[in-house]
Coordinates of C-alpha atoms in Angstrom, one line a residue:
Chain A
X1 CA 0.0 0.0 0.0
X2 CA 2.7 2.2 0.1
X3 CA 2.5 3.0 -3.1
X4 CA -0.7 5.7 -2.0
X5 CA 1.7 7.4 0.3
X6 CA 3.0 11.0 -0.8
X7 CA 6.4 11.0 0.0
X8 CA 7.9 14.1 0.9
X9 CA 9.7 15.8 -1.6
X10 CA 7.0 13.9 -4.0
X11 CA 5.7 16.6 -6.6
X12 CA 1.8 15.2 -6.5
X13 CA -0.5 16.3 -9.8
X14 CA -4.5 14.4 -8.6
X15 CA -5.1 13.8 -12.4
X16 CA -1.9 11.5 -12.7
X17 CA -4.2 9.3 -9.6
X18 CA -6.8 7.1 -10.8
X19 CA -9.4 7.1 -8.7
X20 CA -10.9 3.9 -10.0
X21 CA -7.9 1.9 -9.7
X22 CA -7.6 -1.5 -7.6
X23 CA -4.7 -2.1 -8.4
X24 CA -3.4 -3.2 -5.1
X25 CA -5.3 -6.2 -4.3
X26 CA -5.4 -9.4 -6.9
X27 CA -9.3 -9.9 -6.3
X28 CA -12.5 -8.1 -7.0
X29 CA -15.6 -6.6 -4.8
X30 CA -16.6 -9.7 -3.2
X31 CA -12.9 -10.9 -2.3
X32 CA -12.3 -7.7 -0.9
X33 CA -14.6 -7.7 1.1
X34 CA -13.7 -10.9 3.0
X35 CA -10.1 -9.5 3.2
X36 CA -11.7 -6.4 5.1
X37 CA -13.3 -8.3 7.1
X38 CA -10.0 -10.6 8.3
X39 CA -8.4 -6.6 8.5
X40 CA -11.5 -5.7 10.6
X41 CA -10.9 -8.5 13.3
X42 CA -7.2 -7.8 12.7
X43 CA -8.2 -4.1 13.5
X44 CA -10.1 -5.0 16.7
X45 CA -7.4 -6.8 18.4
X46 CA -4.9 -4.0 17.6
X47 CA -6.7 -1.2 19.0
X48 CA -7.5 -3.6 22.3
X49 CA -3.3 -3.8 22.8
X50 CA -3.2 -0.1 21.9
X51 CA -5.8 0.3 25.1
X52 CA -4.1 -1.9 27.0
X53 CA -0.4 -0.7 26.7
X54 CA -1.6 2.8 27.1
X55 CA 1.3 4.3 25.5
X56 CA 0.6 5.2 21.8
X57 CA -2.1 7.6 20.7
X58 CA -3.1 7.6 17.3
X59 CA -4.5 10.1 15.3
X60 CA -6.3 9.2 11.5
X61 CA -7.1 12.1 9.3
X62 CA -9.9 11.8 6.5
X63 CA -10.5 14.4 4.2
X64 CA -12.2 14.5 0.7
X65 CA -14.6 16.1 -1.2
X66 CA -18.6 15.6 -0.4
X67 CA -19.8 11.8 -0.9
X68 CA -15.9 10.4 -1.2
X69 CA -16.7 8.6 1.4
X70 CA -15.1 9.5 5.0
X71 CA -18.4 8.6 7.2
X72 CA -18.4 5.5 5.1
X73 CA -14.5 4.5 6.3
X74 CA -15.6 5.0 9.9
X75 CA -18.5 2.9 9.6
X76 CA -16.9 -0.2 7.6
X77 CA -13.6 0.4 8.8
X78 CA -13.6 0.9 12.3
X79 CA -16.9 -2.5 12.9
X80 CA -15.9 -3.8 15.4
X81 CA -14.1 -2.3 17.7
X82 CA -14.6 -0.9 21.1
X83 CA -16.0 2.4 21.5
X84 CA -14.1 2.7 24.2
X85 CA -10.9 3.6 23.0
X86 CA -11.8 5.0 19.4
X87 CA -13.5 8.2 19.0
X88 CA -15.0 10.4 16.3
X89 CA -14.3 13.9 15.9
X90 CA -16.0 16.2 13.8
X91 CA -14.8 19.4 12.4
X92 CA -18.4 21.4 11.1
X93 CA -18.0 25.3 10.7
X94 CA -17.2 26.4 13.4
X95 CA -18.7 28.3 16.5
X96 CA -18.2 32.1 17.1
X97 CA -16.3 30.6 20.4
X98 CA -13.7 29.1 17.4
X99 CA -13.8 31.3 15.4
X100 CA -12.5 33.3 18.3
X101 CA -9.3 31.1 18.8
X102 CA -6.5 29.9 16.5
X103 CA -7.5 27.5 14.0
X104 CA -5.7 25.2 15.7
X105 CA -7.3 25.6 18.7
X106 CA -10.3 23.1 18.3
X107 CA -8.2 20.6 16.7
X108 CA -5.5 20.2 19.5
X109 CA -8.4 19.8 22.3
X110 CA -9.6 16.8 20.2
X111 CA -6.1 15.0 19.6
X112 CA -6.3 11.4 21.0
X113 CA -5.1 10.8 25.0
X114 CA -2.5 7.5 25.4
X115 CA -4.2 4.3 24.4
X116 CA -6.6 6.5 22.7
X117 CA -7.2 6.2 18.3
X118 CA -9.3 9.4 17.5
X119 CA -10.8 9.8 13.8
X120 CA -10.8 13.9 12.6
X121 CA -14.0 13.4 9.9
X122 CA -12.8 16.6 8.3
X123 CA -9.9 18.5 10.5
X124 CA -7.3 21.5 10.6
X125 CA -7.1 20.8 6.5
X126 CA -10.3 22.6 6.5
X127 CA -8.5 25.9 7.3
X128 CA -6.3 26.0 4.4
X129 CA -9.3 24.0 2.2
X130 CA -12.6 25.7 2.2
X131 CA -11.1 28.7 3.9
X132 CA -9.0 29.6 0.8
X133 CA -11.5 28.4 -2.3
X134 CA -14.1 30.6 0.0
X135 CA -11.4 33.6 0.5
X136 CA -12.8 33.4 4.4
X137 CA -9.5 34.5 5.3
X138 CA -6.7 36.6 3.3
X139 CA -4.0 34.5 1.4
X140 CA -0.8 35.7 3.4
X141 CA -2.9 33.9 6.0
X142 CA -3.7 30.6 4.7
X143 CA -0.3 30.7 3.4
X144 CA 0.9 30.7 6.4
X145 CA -0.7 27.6 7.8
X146 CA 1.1 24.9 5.7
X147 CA 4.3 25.6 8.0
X148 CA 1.8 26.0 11.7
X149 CA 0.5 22.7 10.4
X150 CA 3.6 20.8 10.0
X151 CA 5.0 22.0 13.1
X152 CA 2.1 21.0 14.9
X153 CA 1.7 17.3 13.9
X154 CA 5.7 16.9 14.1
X155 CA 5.0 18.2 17.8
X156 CA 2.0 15.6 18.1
X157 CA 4.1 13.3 16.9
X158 CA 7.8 13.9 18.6
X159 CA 5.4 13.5 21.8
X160 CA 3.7 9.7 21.3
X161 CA 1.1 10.2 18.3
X162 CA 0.9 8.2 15.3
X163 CA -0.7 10.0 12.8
X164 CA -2.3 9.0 9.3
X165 CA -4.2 11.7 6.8
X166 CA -6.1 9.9 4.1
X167 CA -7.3 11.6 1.1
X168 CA -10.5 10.2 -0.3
X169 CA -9.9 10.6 -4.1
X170 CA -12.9 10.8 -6.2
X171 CA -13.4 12.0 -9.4
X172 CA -16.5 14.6 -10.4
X173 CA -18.6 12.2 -12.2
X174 CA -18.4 9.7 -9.5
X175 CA -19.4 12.3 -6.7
X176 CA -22.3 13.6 -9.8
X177 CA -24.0 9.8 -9.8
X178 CA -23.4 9.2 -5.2
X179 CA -25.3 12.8 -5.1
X180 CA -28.1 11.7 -7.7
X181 CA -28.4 8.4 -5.8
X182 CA -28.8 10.4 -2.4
X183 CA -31.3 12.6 -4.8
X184 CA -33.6 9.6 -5.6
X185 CA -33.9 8.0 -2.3
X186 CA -36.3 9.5 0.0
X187 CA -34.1 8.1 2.9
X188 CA -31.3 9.3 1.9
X189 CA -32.4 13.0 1.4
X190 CA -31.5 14.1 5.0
X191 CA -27.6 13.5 3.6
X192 CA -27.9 16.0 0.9
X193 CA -27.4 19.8 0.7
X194 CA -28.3 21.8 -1.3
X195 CA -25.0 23.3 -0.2
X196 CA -23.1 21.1 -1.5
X197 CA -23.5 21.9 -5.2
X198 CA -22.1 25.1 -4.8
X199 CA -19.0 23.4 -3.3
X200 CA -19.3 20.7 -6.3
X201 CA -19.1 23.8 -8.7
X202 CA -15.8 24.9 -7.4
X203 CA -14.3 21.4 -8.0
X204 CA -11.2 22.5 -9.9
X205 CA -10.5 25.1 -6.8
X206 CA -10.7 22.1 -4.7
X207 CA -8.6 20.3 -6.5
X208 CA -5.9 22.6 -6.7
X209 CA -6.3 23.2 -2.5
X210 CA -5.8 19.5 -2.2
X211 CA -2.9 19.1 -4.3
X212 CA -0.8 22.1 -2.6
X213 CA -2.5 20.1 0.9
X214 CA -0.7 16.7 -0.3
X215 CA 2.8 18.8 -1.5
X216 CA 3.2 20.5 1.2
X217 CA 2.0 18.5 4.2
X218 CA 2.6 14.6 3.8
X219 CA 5.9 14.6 5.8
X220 CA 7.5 11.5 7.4
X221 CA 6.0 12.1 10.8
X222 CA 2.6 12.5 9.6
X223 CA 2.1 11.0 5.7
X224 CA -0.9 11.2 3.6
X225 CA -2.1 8.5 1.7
X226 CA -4.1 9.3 -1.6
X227 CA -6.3 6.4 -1.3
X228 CA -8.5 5.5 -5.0
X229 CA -12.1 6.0 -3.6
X230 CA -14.4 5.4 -6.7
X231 CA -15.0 1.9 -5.2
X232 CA -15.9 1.7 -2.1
X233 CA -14.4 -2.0 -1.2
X234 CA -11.3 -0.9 -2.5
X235 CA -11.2 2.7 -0.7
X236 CA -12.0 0.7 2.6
X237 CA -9.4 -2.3 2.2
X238 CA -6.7 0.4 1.5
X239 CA -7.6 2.1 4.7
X240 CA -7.6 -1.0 6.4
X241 CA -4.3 -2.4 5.1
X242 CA -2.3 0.4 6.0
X243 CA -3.9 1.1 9.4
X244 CA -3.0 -2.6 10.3
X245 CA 0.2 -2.4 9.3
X246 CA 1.2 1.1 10.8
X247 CA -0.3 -0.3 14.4
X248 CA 1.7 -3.4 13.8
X249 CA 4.7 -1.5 13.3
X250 CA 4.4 -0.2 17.1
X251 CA 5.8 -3.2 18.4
X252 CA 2.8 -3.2 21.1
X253 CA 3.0 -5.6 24.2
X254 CA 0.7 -6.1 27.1
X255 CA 1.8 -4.7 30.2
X256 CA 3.0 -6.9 32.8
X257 CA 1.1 -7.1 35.7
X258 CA 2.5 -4.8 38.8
X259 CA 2.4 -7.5 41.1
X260 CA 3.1 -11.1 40.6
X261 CA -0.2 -12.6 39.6
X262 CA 1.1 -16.1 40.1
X263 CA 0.6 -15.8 44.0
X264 CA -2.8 -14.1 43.9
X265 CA -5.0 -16.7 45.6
X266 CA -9.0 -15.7 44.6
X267 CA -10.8 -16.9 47.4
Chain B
X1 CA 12.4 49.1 29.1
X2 CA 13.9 47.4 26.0
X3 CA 16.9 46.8 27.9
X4 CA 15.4 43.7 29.6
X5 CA 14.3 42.1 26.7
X6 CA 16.1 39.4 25.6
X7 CA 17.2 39.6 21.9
X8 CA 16.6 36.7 19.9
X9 CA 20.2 36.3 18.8
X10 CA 21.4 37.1 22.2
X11 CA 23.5 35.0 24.4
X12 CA 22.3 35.1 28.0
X13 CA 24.1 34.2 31.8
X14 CA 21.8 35.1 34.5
X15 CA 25.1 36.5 36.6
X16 CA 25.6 39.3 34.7
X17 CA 21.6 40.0 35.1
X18 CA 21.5 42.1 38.7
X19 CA 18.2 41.4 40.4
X20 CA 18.6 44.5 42.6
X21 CA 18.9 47.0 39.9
X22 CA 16.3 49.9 39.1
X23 CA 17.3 51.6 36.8
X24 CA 15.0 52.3 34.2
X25 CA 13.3 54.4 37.0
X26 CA 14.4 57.8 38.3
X27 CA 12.8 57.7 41.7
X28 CA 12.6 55.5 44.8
X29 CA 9.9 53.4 45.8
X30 CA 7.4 56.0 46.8
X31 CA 7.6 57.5 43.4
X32 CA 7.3 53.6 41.9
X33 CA 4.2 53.1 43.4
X34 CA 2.9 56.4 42.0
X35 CA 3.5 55.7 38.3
X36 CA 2.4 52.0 39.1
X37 CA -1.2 53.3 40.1
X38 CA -0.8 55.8 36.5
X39 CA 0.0 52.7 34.3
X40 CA -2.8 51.0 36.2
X41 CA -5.6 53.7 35.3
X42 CA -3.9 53.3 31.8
X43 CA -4.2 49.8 31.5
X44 CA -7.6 49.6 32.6
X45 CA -8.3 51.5 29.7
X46 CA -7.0 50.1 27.1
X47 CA -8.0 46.5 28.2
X48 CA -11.6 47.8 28.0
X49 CA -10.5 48.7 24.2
X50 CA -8.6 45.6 23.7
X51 CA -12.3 43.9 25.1
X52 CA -14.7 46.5 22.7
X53 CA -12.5 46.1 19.3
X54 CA -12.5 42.4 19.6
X55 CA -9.6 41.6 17.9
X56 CA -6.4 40.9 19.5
X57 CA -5.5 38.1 21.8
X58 CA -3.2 39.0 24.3
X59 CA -1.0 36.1 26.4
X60 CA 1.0 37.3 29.4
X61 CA 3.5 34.4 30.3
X62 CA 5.0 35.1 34.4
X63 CA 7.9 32.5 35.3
X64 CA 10.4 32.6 37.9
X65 CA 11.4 30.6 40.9
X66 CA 9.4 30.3 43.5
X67 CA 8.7 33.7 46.3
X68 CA 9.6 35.7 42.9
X69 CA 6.6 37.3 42.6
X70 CA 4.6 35.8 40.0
X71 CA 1.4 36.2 42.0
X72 CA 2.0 39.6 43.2
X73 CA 2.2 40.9 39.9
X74 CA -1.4 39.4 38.9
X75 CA -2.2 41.2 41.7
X76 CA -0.6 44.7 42.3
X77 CA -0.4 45.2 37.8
X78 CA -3.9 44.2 36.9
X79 CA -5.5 45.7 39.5
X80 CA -8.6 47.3 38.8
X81 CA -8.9 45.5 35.3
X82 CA -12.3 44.0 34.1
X83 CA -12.2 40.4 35.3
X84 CA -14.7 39.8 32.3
X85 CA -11.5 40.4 29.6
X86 CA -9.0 39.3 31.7
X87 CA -8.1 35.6 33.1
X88 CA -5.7 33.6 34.6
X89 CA -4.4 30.3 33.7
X90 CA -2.8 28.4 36.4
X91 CA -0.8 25.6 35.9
X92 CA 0.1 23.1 38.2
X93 CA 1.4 19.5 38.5
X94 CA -0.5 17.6 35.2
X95 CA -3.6 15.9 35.9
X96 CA -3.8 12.1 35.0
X97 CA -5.6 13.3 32.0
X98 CA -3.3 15.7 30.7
X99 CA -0.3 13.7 31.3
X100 CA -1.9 11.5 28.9
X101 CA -1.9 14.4 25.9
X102 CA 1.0 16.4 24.4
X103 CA 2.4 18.8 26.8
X104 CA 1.3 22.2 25.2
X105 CA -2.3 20.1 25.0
X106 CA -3.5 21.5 28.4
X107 CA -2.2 25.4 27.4
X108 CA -3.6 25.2 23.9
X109 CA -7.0 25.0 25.3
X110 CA -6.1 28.3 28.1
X111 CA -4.8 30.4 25.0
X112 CA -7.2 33.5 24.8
X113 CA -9.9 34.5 22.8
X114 CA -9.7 37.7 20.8
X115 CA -10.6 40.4 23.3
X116 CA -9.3 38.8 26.1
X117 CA -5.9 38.7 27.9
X118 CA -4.9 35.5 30.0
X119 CA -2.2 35.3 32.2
X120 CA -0.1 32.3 32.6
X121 CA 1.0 31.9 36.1
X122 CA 3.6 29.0 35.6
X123 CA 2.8 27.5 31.9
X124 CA 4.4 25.2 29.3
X125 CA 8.3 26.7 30.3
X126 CA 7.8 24.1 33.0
X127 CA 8.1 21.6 30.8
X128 CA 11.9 22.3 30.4
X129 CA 12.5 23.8 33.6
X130 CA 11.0 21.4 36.7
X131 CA 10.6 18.3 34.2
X132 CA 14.5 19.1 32.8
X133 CA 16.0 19.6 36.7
X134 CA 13.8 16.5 37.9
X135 CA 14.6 14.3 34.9
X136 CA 10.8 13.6 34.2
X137 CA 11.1 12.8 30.6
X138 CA 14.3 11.8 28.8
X139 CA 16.6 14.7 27.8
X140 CA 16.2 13.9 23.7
X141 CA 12.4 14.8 24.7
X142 CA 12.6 18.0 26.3
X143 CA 15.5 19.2 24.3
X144 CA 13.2 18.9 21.3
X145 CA 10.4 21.2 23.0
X146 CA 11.9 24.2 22.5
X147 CA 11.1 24.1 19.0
X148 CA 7.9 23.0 19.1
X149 CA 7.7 26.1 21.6
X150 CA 8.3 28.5 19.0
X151 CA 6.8 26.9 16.6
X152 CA 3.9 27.1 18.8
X153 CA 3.9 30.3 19.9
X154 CA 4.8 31.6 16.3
X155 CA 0.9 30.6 15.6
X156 CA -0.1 31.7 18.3
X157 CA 0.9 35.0 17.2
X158 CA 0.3 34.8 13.6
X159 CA -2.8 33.6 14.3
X160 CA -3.5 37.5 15.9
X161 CA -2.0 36.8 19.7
X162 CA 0.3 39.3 21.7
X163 CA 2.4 37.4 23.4
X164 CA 4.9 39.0 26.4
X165 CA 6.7 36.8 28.6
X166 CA 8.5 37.9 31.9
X167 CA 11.3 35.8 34.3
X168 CA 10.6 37.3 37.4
X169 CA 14.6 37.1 38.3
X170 CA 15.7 37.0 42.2
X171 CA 18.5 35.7 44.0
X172 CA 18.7 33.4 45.9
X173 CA 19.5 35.4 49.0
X174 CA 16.3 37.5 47.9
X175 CA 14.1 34.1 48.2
X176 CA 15.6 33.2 51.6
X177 CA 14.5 36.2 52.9
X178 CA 11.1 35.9 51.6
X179 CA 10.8 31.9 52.4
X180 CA 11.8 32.9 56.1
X181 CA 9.4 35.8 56.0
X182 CA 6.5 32.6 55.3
X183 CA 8.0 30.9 57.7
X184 CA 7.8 33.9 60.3
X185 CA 4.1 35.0 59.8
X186 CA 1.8 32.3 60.3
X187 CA -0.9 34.0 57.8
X188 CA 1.3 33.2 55.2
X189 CA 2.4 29.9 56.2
X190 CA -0.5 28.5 53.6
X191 CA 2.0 30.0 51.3
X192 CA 4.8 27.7 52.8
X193 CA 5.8 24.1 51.2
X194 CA 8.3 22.3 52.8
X195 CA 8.6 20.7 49.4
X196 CA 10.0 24.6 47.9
X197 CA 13.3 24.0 49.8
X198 CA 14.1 21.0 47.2
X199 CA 13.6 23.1 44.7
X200 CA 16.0 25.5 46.5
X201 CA 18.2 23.3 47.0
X202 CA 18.4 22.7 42.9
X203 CA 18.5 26.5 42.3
X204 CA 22.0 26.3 40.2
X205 CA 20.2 23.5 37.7
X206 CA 17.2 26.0 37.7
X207 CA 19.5 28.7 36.3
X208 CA 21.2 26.8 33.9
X209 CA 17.6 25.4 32.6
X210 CA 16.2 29.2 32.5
X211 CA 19.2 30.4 30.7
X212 CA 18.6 27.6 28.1
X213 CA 14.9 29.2 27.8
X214 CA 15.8 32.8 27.8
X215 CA 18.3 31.8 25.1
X216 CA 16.6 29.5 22.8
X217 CA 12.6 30.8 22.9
X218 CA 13.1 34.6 22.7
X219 CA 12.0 35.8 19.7
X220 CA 10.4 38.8 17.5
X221 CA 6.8 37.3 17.8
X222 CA 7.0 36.7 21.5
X223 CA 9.6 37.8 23.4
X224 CA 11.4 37.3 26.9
X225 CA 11.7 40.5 29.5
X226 CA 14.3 39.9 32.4
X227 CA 12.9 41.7 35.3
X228 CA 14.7 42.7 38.0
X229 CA 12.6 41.4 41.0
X230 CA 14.4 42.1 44.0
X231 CA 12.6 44.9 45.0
X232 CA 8.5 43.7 44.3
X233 CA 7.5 48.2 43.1
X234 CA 10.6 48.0 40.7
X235 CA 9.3 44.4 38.9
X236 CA 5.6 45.8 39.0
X237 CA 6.6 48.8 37.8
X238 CA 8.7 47.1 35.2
X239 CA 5.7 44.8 34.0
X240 CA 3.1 47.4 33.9
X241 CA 5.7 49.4 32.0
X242 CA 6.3 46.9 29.2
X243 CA 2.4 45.7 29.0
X244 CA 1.2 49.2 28.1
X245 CA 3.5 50.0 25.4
X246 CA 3.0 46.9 23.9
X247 CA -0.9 47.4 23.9
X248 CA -0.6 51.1 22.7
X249 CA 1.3 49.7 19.8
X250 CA -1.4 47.7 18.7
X251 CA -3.0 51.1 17.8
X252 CA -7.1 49.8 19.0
X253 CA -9.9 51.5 18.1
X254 CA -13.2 51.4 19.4
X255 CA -15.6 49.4 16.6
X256 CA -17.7 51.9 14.2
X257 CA -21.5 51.2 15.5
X258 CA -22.9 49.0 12.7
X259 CA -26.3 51.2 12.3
X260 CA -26.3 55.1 11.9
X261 CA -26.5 56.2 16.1
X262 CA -27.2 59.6 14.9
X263 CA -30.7 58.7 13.9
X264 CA -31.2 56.5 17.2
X265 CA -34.3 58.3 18.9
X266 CA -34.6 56.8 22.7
X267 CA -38.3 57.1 23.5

């Protein structure tokens, strides 16, 4: 899977990335889908040592444009595993208390605790994404915020976090047909926004954002992963497969007991 | 007063720093306290602009060891501020829960808001003061912080934050005096910890880990002040001094009204 993960001094152009490409796995929808499910179980007991040891925190990043798919990745992704030590964090448009802080400020109160894996469903990527297609804030600004970012994930990081920033990569007529779908189902209707169009209309801004995102920010501490999301098996396996392997790659071991259990009598 | 700030390219030793001087002042004490109750009046003001415009963020950082002052200065410099602009952020030993975050995770979240000023009595220094002298974390770990320091604090302050920071410096015969003084007057003996006198006891390691701070984290965007703090009307006098030229250079207005008031009737 390394193969989806911008490396550093990687020059990244999105229309050189196929989003429809499986290329990665030797089977098709139905064999990927019982790989996921061995990665889920995999998943499960990973996050349970993670708990346990209560050393690591881990931080996951999803970003990507309407309908690519990140509430999707935390449903099929994370089945499974113990609310307890995973947690969701959303980053909507934020309150006039926010607004009223540092952009960073909201994000860093939501960072995972030791033991801890927090999802961002959108994150600090915002600020430097919508923000600059919208003009909310002056370019010298958003500018600005490529370096603040970096220095605050390599500080995340230099202090116990594993972090992992997925970019959902769809192309515009997949999200055209997942927003009609959402369009002709009556139970699907309280997904869609009328919003989003106007966001769908500044694709090519977006696009643009994202690619100056994935230059600029995918750094050896804190890597993104441009992950082919057209199909929705494949998006999740990749997700999966690289989560499993980065939480392997801890080196995680159940802490011994402080006493020795061996005498403990239970009467 | 720009003599005791510490240049960023400077190269500090605390010995040649005398505690005892006042000389940025003409007269005595008597006189001191005067022009202290002047800047006073003046800061009152213009914290009530700072609160009306709305825009700035100011962060006042107090360390020093301990007897040096830190809460006398809350005390005898803001006094007479609105407490609705104007906090203070204590920060003691870590709770379970924040020693299970990033170190700068429990300050993020007491940076202020725009309008407001905090005051950090104690704050994330002490993660490469007490936790350097007492060998808490490894030294590779707190030798990296004072990057992510100003790293951090460069946000903060691009982000819109004022930030002033002030070592509170005495000697050590100057905290004998005031540790006995404690000792002497049993309505300050809830001041008294026996545990202080180990801290004493490591003043030369304190030094040498302030030196290291005033060295490597003063900078343009957020700047250390040396203040002689001996005598307690000289270091108020000093800190009052420095806060209200740095908020008059912020030139603040008072916001334009957003409707015409002229055509306001009041019936």
């Amino acid at each position: 899977m390394d193969k989806y993960r911008v490396k550093p001094e990687e020059k990244i152009r999105l229309k050189d990335w196929d989003p429809d490409e499986t290329d990665s796995f030797d089977g098709g929808k139905d064999e990927g889908r019982e790989r996921l499910q061995e990665l889920n179980r995999e998943l499960e007991s990973l996050q349970e040592l993670l708990y346990a040891e209560h050393k690591h925190k881990v931080l996951i990043v999803l970003q990507g444009m309407d309908t690519s798919g990140k509430d999707g990745v935390i449903r099929h992704v994370f089945e499974g595993v113990n609310p307890q030590g995973v947690r969701v964090a959303n980053f909507k448009v934020p309150t006039p208390e926010e607004l009223d802080h540092d952009y960073l400020w909201r994000v860093h109160r939501q960072t995972p605790a030791k033991g801890e894996i927090v999802i961002f469903n959108r994150s600090h990527y915002e600020d430097v994404l919508v923000v600059r297609v919208h003009g909310l804030v002056a370019e010298e600004v958003w500018k600005r915020r490529f370096a603040h970012i970096n220095d605050f994930e390599r500080m995340l990081a230099e202090e116990g976090t594993l972090i992992l920033k997925f970019f959902l990569h769809i192309d515009a007529e997949e999200q055209k047909k997942r927003l009609q779908a959402r369009l002709d189902d009556p139970t699907k209707h309280w997904k869609f926004n009328v919003g989003d169009l106007k966001e769908r209309a500044r694709w090519a801004d977006y696009m643009q954002a994202y690619e100056d995102v994935l230059n600029k920010t995918s750094t050896e501490f804190a890597p993104w992963y441009i992950v082919p999301s057209n199909k929705k098996w494949y998006r999740n396996l990749v997700i999966a497969s690289v989560l499993v392997d980065a939480l392997k790659g801890l080196k995680m071991q159940f802490p011994q007991p402080k006493e020795d259990l061996s005498q403990v009598v239970i009467e």
